[in-house]
Coordinates of C-alpha atoms in Angstrom, one line a residue:
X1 CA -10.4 7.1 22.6
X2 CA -13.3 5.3 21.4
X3 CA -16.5 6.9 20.2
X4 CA -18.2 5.7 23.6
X5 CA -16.1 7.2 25.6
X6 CA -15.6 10.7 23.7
X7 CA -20.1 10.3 24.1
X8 CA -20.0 9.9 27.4
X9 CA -17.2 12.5 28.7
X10 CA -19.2 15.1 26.7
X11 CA -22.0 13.8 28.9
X12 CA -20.5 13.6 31.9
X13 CA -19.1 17.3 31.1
X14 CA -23.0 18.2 31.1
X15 CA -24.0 16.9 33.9
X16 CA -26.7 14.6 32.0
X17 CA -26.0 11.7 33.8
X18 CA -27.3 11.6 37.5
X19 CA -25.0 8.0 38.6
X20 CA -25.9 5.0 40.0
X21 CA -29.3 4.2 41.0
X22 CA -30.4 4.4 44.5
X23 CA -32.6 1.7 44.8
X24 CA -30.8 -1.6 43.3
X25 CA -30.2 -5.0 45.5
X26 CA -26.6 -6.8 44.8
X27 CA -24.0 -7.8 47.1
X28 CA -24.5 -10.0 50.5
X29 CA -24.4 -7.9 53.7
X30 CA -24.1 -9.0 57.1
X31 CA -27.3 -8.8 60.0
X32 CA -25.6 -6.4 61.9
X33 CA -26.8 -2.9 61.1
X34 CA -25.9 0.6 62.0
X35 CA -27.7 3.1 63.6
X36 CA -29.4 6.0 61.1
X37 CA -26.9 8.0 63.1
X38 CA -24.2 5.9 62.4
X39 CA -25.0 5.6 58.3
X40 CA -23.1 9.5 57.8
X41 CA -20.1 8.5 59.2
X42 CA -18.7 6.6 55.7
X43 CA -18.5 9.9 54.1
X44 CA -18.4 12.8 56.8
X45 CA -15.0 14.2 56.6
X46 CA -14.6 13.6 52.4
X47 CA -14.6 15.8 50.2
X48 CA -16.7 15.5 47.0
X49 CA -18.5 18.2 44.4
X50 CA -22.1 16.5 45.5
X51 CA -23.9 16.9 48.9
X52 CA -22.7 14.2 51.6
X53 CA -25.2 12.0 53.0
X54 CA -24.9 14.0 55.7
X55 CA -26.2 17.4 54.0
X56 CA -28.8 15.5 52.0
X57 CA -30.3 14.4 55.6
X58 CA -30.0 17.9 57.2
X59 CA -32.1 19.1 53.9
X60 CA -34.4 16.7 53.6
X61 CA -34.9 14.7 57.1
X62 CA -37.9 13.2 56.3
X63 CA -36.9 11.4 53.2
X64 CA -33.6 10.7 54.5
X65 CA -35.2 9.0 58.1
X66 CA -37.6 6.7 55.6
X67 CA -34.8 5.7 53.5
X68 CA -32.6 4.6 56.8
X69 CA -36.1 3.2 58.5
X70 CA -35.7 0.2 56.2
X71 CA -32.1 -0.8 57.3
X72 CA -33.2 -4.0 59.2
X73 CA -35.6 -4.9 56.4
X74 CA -35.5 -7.6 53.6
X75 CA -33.8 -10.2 54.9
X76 CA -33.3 -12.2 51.8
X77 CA -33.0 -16.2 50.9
X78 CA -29.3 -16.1 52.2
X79 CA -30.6 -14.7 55.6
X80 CA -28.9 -11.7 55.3
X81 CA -29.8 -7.7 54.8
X82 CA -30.4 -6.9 51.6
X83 CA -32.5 -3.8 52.4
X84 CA -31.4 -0.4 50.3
X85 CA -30.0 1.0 53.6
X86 CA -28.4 -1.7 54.5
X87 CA -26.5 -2.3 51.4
X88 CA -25.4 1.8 51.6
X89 CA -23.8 0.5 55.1
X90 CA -22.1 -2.4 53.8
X91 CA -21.5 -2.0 50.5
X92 CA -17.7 -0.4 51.3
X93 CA -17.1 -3.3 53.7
X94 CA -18.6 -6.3 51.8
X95 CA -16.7 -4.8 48.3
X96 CA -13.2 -4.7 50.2
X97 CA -13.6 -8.3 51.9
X98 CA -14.9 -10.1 48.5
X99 CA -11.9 -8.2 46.8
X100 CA -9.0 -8.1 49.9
X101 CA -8.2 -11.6 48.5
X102 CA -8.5 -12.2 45.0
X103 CA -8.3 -9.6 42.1
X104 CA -11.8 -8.0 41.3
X105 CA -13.0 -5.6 39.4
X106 CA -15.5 -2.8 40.1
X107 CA -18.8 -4.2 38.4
X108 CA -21.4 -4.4 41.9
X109 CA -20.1 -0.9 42.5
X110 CA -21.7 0.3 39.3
X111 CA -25.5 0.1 40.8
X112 CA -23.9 1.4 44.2
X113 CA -22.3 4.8 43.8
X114 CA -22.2 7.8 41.4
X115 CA -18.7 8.0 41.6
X116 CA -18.7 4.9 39.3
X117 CA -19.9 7.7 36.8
X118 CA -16.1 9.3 37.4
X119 CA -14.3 6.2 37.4
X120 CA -15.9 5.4 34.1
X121 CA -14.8 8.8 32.2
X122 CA -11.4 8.3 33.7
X123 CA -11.1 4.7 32.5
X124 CA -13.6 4.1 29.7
X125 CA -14.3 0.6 29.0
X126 CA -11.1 -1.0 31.1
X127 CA -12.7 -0.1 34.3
X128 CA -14.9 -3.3 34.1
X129 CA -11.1 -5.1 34.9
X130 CA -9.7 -2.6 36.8
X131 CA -9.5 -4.0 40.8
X132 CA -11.6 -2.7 43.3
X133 CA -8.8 -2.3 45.7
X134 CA -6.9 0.6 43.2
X135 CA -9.8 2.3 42.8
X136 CA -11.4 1.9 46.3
X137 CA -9.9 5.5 48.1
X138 CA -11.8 7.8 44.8
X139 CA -15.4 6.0 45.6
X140 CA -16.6 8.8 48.3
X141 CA -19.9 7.5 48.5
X142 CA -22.5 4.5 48.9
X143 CA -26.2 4.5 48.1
X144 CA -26.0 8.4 48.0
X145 CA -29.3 10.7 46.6
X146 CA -27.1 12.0 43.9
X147 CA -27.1 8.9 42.0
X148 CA -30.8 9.3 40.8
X149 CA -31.2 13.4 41.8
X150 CA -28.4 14.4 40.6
X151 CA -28.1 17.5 42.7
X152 CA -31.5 19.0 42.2
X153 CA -33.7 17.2 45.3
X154 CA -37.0 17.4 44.9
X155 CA -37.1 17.4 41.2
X156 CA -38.5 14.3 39.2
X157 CA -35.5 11.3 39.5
X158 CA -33.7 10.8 36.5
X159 CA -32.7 7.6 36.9
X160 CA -29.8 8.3 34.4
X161 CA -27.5 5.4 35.5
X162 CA -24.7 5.6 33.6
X163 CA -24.3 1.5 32.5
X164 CA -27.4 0.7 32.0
X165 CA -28.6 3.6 29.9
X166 CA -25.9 3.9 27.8
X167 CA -26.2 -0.4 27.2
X168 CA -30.0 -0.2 26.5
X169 CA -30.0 3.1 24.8
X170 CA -31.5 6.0 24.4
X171 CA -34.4 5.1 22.5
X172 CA -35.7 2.5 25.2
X173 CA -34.7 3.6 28.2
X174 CA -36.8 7.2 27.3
X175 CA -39.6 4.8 26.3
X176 CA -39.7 4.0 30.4
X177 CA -41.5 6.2 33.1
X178 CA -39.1 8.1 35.3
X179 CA -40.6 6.0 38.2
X180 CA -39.6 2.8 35.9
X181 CA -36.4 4.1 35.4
X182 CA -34.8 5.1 38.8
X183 CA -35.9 1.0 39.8
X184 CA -34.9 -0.3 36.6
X185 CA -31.9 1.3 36.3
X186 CA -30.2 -1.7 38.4
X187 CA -33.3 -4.1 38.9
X188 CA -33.2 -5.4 35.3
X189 CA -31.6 -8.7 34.1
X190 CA -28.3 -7.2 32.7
X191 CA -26.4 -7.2 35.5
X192 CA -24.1 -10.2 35.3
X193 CA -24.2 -9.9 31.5
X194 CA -22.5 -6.2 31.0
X195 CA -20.0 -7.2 34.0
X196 CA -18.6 -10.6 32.0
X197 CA -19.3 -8.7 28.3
X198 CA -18.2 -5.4 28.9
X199 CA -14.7 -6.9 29.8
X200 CA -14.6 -8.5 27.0
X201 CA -11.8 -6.9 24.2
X202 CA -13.8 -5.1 21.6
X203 CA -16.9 -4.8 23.6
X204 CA -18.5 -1.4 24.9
X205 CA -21.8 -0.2 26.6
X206 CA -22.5 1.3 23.2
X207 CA -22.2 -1.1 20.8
X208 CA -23.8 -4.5 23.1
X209 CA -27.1 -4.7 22.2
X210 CA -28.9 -6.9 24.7
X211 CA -32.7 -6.0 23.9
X212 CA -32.1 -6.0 20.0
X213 CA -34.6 -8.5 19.9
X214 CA -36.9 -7.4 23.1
X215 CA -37.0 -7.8 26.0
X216 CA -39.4 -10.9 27.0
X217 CA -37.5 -14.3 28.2
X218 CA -37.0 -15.6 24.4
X219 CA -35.5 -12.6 22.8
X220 CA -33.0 -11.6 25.7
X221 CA -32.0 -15.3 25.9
X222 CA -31.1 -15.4 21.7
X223 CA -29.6 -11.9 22.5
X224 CA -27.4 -13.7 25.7
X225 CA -26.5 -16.9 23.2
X226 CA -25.2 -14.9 20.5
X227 CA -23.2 -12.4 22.4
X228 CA -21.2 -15.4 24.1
X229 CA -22.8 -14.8 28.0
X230 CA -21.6 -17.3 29.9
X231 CA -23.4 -20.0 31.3
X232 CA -22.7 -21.6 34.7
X233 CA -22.4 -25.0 35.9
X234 CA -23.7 -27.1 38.4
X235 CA -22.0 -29.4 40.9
X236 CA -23.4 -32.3 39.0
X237 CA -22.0 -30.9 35.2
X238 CA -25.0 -29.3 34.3
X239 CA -25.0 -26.3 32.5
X240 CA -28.1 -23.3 33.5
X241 CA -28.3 -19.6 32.6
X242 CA -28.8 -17.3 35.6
X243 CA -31.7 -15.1 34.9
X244 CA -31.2 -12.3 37.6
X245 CA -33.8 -9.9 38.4
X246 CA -35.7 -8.8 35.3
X247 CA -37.9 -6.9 37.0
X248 CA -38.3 -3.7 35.0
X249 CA -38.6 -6.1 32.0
X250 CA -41.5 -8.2 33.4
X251 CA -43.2 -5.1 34.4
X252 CA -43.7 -3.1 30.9
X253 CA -46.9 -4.1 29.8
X254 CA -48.4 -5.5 33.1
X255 CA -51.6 -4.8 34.1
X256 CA -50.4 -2.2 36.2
X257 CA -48.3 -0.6 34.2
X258 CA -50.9 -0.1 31.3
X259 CA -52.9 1.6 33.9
X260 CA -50.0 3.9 34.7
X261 CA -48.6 2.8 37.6
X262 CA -44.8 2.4 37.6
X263 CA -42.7 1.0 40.5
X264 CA -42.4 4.2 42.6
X265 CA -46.4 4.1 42.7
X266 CA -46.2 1.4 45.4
X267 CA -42.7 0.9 46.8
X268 CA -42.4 5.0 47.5
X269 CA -45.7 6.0 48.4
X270 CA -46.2 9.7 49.6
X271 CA -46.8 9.9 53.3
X272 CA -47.2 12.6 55.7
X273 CA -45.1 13.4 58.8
X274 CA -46.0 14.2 62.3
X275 CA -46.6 17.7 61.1
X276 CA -48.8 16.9 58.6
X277 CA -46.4 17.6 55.5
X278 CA -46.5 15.2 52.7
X279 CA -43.3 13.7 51.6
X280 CA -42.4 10.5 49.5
X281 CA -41.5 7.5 51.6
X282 CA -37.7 6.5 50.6
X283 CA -37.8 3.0 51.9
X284 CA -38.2 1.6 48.9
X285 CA -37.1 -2.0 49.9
X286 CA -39.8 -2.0 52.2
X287 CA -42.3 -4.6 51.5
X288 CA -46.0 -2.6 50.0
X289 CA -47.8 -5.3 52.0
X290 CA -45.9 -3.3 55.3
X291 CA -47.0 0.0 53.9
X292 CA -50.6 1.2 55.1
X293 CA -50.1 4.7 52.6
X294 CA -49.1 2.1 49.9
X295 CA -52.1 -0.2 50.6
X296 CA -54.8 2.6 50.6
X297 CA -53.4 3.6 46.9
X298 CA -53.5 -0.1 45.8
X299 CA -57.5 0.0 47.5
X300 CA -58.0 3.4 44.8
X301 CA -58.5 0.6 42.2
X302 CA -58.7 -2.8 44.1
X303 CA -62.0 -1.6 46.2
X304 CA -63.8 -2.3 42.8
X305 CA -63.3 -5.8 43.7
X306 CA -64.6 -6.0 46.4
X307 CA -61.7 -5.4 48.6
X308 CA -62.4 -3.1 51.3
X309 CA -59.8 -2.5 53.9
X310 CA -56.1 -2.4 53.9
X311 CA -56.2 -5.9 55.7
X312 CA -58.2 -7.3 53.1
X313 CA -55.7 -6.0 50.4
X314 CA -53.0 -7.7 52.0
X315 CA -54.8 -11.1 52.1
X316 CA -56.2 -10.7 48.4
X317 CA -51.9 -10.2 47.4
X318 CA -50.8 -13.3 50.1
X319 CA -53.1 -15.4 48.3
X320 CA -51.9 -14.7 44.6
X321 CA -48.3 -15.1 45.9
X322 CA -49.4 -18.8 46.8
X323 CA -50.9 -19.4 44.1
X324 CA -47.6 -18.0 42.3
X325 CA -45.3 -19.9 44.2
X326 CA -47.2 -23.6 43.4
X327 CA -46.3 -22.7 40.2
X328 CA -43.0 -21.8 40.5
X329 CA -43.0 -25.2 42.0
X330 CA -44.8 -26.9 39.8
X331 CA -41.6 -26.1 37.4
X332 CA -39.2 -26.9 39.7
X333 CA -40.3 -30.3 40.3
X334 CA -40.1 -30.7 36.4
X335 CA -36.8 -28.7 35.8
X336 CA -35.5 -31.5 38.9
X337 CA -37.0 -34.8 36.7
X338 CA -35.2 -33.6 34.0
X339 CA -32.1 -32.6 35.7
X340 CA -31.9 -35.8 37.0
X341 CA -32.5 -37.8 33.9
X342 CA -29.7 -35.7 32.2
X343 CA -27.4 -37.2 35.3
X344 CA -28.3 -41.0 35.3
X345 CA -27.5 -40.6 31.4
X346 CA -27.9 -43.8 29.2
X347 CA -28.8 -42.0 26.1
X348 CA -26.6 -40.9 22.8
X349 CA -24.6 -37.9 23.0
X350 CA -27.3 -35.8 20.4
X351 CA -29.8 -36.9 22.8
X352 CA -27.9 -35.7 25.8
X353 CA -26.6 -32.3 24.1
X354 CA -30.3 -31.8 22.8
X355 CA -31.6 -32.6 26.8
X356 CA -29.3 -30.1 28.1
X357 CA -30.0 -27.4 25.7
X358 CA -33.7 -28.1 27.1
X359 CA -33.1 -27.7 30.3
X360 CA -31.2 -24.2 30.1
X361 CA -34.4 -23.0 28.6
X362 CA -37.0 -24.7 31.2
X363 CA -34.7 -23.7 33.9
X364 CA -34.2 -20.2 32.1
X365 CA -38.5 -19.1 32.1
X366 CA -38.4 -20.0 35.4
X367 CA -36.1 -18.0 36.7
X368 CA -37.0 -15.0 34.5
X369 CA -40.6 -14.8 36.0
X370 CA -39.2 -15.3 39.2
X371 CA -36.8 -12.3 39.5
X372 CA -34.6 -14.1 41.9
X373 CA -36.9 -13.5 45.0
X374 CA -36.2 -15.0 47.7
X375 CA -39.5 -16.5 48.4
X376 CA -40.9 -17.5 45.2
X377 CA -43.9 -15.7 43.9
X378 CA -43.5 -12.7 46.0
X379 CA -43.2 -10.7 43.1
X380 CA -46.2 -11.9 41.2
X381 CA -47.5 -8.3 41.7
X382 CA -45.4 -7.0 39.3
X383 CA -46.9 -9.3 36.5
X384 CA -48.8 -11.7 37.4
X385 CA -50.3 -13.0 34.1
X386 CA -46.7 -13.2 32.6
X387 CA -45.4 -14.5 35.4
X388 CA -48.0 -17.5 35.6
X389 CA -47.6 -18.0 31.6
X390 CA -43.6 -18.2 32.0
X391 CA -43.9 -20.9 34.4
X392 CA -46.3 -22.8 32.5
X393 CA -43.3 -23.0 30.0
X394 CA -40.9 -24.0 32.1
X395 CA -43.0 -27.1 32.6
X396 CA -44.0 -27.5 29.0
X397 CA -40.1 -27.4 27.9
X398 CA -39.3 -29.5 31.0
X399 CA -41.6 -32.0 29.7
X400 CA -40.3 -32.1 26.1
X401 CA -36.9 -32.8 27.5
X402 CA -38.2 -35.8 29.7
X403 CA -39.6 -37.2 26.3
X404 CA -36.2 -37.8 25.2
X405 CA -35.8 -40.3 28.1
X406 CA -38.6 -42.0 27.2

């Protein structure tokens, strides 16, 4: 048994590590969603050491209704649910479909359930090639609270992911606010990476290092290069790096993470229910900009400005997603000159190979300070002077690769 896997059973054994987190966004889902009523009937019946959905919404109703109010939420760039509750309903359905036809493994369940946890004691580092389909009858349940409460609700999140904290370490992922790391647990960029390199012969979650050099665009892309990531291709030959959705990356040292805010602060704002009891919203796909509890705790600091209301708020954000998003096209339209330069061809193969390195890189920043959003520059809350500086070298590396042509 390797050392990871002797450190991990031992932790396992403790109970120190809560699962999968909760509130990740992966695989494509269908439109048609199931009733809150309908979203117990995946697990009712199973047996399992941790609370069913069902006894973790008889406990805590109020949290359990926010989470499920979300389910027709978020339709994404593919027009398709992508909302938190709507991935818990599909999750089982949309893994057995992608995988009732050709052999895959089990990497999208590994933001989606805490019996990944089990699977991964049981299999150790194989389990990244081990088929869905033979493992598909031990995964008792989707999206389920244990995978960042553990079985203490109520308590602080631990957002103790397995994967992702044993990749990034102890040392970092400490360094992150519980409210950073229940999010960031699954919305970070290493997704795709510890699927392809954690099936790789020799590789483990323990000894890949992917923030050894930190984690801003340049230093996880050297990190990416020298591990052997792979890069995909276009239909027209063109090689590009997919950047993901670095979004617990691009948020450490923000502007609103150096005034303490992490991502719980406005995607699960506490609320109040009929009665008048406070509890913390669960719907944390839900957009803040749909959230008047979450708009009156942005107005606690954003009233200094001159911002006054709840409406004003949202048009103040609107209006820096704009300005964003002309910047995220501003790259585009230079990542697209290039592209198509590197096409037509009629330069010598350095040129070409040194034009192609280029436009991994322009193509690269702009996808990191995207985060894969489906409208561009929705996320320029998270960071929006990083965000606005990343794009600005997508153009400036886009433009040194036109050069060449020139």
């Amino acid at each position: 048994m390797r050392k990871g896997k002797k450190v991990l059973a031992l932790l396992l054994s403790m109970g120190l590590f809560a699962g999968c987190g909760a509130l990740a966004a992966g695989c494509a889902t269908s439109d048609d969603a199931a009733a809150p009523a309908d979203a117990l009937a995946d697990t009712e019946g199973k047996t399992s050491e941790r609370p069913t959905p069902a006894e973790w919404a008889a406990s805590y109703p109020d949290e359990y209704a926010s989470f499920m109010s979300g389910i027709g939420d978020v339709k994404d760039k593919d027009g398709k649910l992508h909302s938190h509750a709507s991935l818990r309903q599909k999750v089982e359905k949309t893994a057995s479909d992608v995988y009732a036809t050709k052999d895959g493994g089990v990497g999208c369940i590994a933001c989606k359930s805490s019996a990944f946890n089990d699977l991964y004691a049981q299999y150790g580092e194989d389990l990244w090639g081990v088929s869905y389909k033979d493992v598909a009858a031990d995964i008792d349940a989707y999206w389920d609270c244990y995978m960042c409460h553990e079985n203490e609700p109520g308590t602080q999140v631990t957002g103790a992911i397995m994967s992702y904290r044993e990749l990034v370490g102890d040392d970092y992922f400490n360094s992150l606010d519980p409210g950073d790391q229940a999010c960031g647990q699954c919305h970070n960029i290493l997704g795709g990476y510890t699927r392809r390199l954690a099936a790789v012969e020799g590789n483990d979650l323990t000894n890949l290092e992917p923030y050894r050099y930190g984690t801003d665009p340049d230093a996880i892309y050297k990190a990416f290069i020298e591990d052997g990531d792979t890069l995909k291709v276009d239909e027209d030959g063109v090689e590009y790096f997919y950047a993901g959705h670095p979004d617990v990356e691009i948020f450490q040292g923000s502007t609103h993470e150096s005034l303490g805010l992490t991502c719980a602060s406005c995607h699960m704002p506490s609320t109040q229910n009929e009665d008048g009891k406070a509890y913390t919203n669960h719907n944390a796909s839900g957009s803040p900009l749909e959230s008047e509890d979450a708009l009156e705790y942005c107005l606690t600091c954003h009233k200094a400005q001159g911002i006054d209301d709840t409406e004003a708020m949202v048009k103040f954000v609107k209006g820096k997603q704009a300005e964003s998003k002309a910047q995220y096209d501003a790259a585009q339209e230079k990542i697209d000159e290039l592209h198509d330069l590197i096409v037509a061809g009629g330069v010598d193969d350095q040129t070409d190979k040194q034009a192609r390195e280029i436009y991994i890189k322009a193509r690269w920043y702009q996808g990191y300070a995207n985060g894969d959003a489906g409208v561009p520059g929705s996320k320029v809350p998270h960071a929006a002077d990083a965000m606005a500086g990343y794009y600005q070298q997508s153009i400036d590396t886009a433009e040194e690769g036109i050069a060449l042509f020139k």
